[in-house]
PDB file of C-alpha atoms in Angstrom:
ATOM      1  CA  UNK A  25     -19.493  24.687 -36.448  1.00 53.00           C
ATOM      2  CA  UNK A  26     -17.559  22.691 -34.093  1.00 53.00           C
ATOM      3  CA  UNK A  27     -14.014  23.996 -33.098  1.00 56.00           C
ATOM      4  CA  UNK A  28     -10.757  22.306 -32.683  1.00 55.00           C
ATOM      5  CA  UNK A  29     -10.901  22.990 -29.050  1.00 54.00           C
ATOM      6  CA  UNK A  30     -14.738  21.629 -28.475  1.00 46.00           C
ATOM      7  CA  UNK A  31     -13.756  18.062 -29.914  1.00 44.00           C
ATOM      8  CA  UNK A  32     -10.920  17.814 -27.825  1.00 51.00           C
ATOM      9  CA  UNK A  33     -13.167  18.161 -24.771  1.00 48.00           C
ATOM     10  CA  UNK A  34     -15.290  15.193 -26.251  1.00 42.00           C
ATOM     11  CA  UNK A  35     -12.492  13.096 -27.011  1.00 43.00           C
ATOM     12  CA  UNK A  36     -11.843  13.648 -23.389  1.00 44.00           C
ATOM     13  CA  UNK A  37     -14.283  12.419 -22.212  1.00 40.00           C
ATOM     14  CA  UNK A  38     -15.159   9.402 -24.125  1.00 36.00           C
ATOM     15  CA  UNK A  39     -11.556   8.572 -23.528  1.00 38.00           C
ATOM     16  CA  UNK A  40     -12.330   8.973 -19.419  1.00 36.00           C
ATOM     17  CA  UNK A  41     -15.151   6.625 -19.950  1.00 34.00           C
ATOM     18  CA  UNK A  42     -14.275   4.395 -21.568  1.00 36.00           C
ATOM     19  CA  UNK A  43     -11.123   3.904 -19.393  1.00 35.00           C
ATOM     20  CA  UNK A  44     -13.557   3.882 -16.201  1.00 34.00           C
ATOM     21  CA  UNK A  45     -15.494   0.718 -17.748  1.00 37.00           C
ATOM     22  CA  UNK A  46     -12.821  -1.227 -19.430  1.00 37.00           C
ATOM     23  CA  UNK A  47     -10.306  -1.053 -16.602  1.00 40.00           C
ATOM     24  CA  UNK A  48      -9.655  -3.181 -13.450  1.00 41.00           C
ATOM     25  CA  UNK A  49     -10.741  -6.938 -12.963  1.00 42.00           C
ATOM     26  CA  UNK A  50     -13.489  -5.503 -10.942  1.00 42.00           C
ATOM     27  CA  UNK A  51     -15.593  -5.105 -13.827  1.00 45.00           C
ATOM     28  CA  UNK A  52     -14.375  -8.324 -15.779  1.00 54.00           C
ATOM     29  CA  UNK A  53     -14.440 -10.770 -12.669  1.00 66.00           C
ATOM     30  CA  UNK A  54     -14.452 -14.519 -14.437  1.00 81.00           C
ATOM     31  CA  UNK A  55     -13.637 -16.399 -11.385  1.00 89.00           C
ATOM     32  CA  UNK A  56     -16.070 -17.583  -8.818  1.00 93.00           C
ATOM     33  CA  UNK A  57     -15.069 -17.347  -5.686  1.00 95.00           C
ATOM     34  CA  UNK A  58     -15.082 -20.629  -4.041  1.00 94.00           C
ATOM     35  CA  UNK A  59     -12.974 -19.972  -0.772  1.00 95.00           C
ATOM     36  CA  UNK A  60     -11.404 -17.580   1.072  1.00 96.00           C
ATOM     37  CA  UNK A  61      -7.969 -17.256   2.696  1.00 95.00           C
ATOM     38  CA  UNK A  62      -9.072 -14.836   4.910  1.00 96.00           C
ATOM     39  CA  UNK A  63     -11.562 -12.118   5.981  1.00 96.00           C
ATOM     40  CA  UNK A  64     -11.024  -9.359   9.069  1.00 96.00           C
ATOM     41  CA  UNK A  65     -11.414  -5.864  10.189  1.00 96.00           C
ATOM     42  CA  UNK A  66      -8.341  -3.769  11.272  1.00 96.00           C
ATOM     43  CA  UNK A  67      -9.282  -2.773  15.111  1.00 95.00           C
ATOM     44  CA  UNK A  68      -7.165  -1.868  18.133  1.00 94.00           C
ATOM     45  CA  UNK A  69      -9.373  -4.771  20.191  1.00 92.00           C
ATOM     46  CA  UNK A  70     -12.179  -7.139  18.828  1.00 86.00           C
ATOM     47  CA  UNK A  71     -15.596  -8.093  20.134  1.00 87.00           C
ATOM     48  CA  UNK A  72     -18.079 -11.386  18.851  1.00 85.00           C
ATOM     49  CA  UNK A  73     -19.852  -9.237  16.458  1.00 85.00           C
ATOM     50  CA  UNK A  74     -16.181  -7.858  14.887  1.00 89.00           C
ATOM     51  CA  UNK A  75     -15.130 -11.652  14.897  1.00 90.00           C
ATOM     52  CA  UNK A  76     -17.823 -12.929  12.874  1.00 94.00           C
ATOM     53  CA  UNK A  77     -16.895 -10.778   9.655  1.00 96.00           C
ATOM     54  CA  UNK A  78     -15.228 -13.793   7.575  1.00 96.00           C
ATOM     55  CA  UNK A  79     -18.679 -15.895   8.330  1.00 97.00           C
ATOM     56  CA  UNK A  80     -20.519 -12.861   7.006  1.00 97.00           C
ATOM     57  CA  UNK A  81     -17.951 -12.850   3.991  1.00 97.00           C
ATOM     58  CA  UNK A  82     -18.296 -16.627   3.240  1.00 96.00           C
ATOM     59  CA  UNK A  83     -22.316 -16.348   3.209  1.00 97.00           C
ATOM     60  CA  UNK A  84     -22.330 -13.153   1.252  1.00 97.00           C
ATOM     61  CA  UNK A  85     -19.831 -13.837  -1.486  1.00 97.00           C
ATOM     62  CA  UNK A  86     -18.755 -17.684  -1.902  1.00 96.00           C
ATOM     63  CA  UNK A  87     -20.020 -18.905  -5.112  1.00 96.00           C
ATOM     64  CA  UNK A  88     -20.216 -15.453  -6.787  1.00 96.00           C
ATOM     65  CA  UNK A  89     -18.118 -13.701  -9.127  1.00 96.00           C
ATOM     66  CA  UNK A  90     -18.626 -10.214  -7.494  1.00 97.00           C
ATOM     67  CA  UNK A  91     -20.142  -8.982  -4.151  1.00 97.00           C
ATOM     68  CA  UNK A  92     -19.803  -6.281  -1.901  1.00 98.00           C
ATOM     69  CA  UNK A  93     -19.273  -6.046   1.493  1.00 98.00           C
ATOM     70  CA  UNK A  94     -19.657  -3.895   4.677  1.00 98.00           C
ATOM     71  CA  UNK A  95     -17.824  -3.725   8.002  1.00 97.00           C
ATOM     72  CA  UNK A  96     -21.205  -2.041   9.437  1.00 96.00           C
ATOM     73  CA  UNK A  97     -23.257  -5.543   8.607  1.00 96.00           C
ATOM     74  CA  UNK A  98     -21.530  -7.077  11.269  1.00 96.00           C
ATOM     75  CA  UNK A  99     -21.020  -4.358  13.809  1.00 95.00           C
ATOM     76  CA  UNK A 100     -22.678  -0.764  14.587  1.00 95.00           C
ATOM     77  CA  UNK A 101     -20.913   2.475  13.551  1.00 96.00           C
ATOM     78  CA  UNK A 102     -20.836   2.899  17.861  1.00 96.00           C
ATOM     79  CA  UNK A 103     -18.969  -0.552  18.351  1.00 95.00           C
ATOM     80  CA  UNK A 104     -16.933   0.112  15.102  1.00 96.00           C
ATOM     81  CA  UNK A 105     -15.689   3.499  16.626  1.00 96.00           C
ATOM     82  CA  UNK A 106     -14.974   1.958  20.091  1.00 95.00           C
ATOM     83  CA  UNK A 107     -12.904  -0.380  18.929  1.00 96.00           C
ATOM     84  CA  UNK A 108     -11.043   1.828  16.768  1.00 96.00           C
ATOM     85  CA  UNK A 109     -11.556   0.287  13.437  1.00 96.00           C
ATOM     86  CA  UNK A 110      -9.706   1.690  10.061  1.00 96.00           C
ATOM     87  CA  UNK A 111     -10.493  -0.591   7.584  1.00 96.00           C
ATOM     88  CA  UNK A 112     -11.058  -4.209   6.757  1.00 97.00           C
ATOM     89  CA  UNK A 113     -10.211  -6.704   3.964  1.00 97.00           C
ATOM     90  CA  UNK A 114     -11.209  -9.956   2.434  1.00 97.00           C
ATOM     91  CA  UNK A 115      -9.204 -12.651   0.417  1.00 97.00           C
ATOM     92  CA  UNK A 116     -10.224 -14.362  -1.947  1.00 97.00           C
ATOM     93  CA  UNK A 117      -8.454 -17.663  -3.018  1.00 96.00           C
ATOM     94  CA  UNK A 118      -8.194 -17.133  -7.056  1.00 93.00           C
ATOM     95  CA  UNK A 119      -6.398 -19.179  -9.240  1.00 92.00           C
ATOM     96  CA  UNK A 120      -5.158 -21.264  -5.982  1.00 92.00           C
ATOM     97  CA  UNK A 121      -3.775 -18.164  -4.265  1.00 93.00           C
ATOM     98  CA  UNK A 122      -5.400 -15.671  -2.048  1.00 94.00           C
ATOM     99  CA  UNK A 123      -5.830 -12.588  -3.701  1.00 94.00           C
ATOM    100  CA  UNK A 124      -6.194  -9.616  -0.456  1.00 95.00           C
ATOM    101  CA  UNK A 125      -9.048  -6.680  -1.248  1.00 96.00           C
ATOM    102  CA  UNK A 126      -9.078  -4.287   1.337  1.00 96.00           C
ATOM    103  CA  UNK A 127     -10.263  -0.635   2.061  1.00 97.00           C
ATOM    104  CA  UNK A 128      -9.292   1.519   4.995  1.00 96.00           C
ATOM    105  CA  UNK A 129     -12.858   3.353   4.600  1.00 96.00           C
ATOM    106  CA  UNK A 130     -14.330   1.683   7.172  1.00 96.00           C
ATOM    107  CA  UNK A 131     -17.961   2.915   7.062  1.00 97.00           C
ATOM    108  CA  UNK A 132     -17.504   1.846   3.240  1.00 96.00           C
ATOM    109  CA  UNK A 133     -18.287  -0.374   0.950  1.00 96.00           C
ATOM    110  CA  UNK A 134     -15.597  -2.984  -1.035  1.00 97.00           C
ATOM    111  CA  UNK A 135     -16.055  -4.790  -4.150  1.00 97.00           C
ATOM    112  CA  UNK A 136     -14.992  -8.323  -3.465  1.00 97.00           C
ATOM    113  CA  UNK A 137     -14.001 -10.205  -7.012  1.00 96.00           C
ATOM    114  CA  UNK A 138     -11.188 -12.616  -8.365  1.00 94.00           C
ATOM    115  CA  UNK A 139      -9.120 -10.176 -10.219  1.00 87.00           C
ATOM    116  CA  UNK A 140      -7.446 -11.204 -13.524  1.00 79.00           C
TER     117      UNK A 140
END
């Protein structure tokens, strides 16, 4: 016999879920992304391989509606850490207007979309 208690657990959790895959543009991107305003990683001082994150950006996402990204695909954890890096971002232009994605997990990942 299921108690009171028991199918408010469920409910719970099928509420949980449910908000986890219905929320956030992330999920629903519609837009592809064409251009973008900008692309960097927050450092103290820069290097060639740091520089060249908006090229890596460009190649990686334009044209798509979703990709991710990586500050380690253009620099080493080592260089990273040297330069004291605490995050990065990307912009996507959406609807005419740059839309800025960032992290400050810098040996993370970020979800680059057009939000709604």
């Amino acid at each position: 016999m299921l108690t009171k208690e028991y199918c408010k657990g469920v409910a719970n959790v099928v509420i949980a879920v449910a908000f986890v895959f219905l929320s956030g543009g992330e999920v629903n991107a519609k837009e592809r992304m064409k251009d973008f305003g900008d692309a960097g990683i927050y450092c103290e001082s820069s290097d060639s391989n740091i520089g060249n994150f908006y090229r890596y950006v460009e190649k990686t996402c334009k044209n798509k509606y979703k990709c991710y990204v990586k500050a380690t695909a253009v620099a080493t954890r080592k260089e990273l850490k040297q330069h004291r890096c605490t995050g990065f971002f990307v912009a996507p232009v959406c609807k005419g207007e740059p839309a800025n994605l960032e992290t400050r997990s810098i040996f993370g990942k970020l979800a680059v979309f057009c939000p709604k």
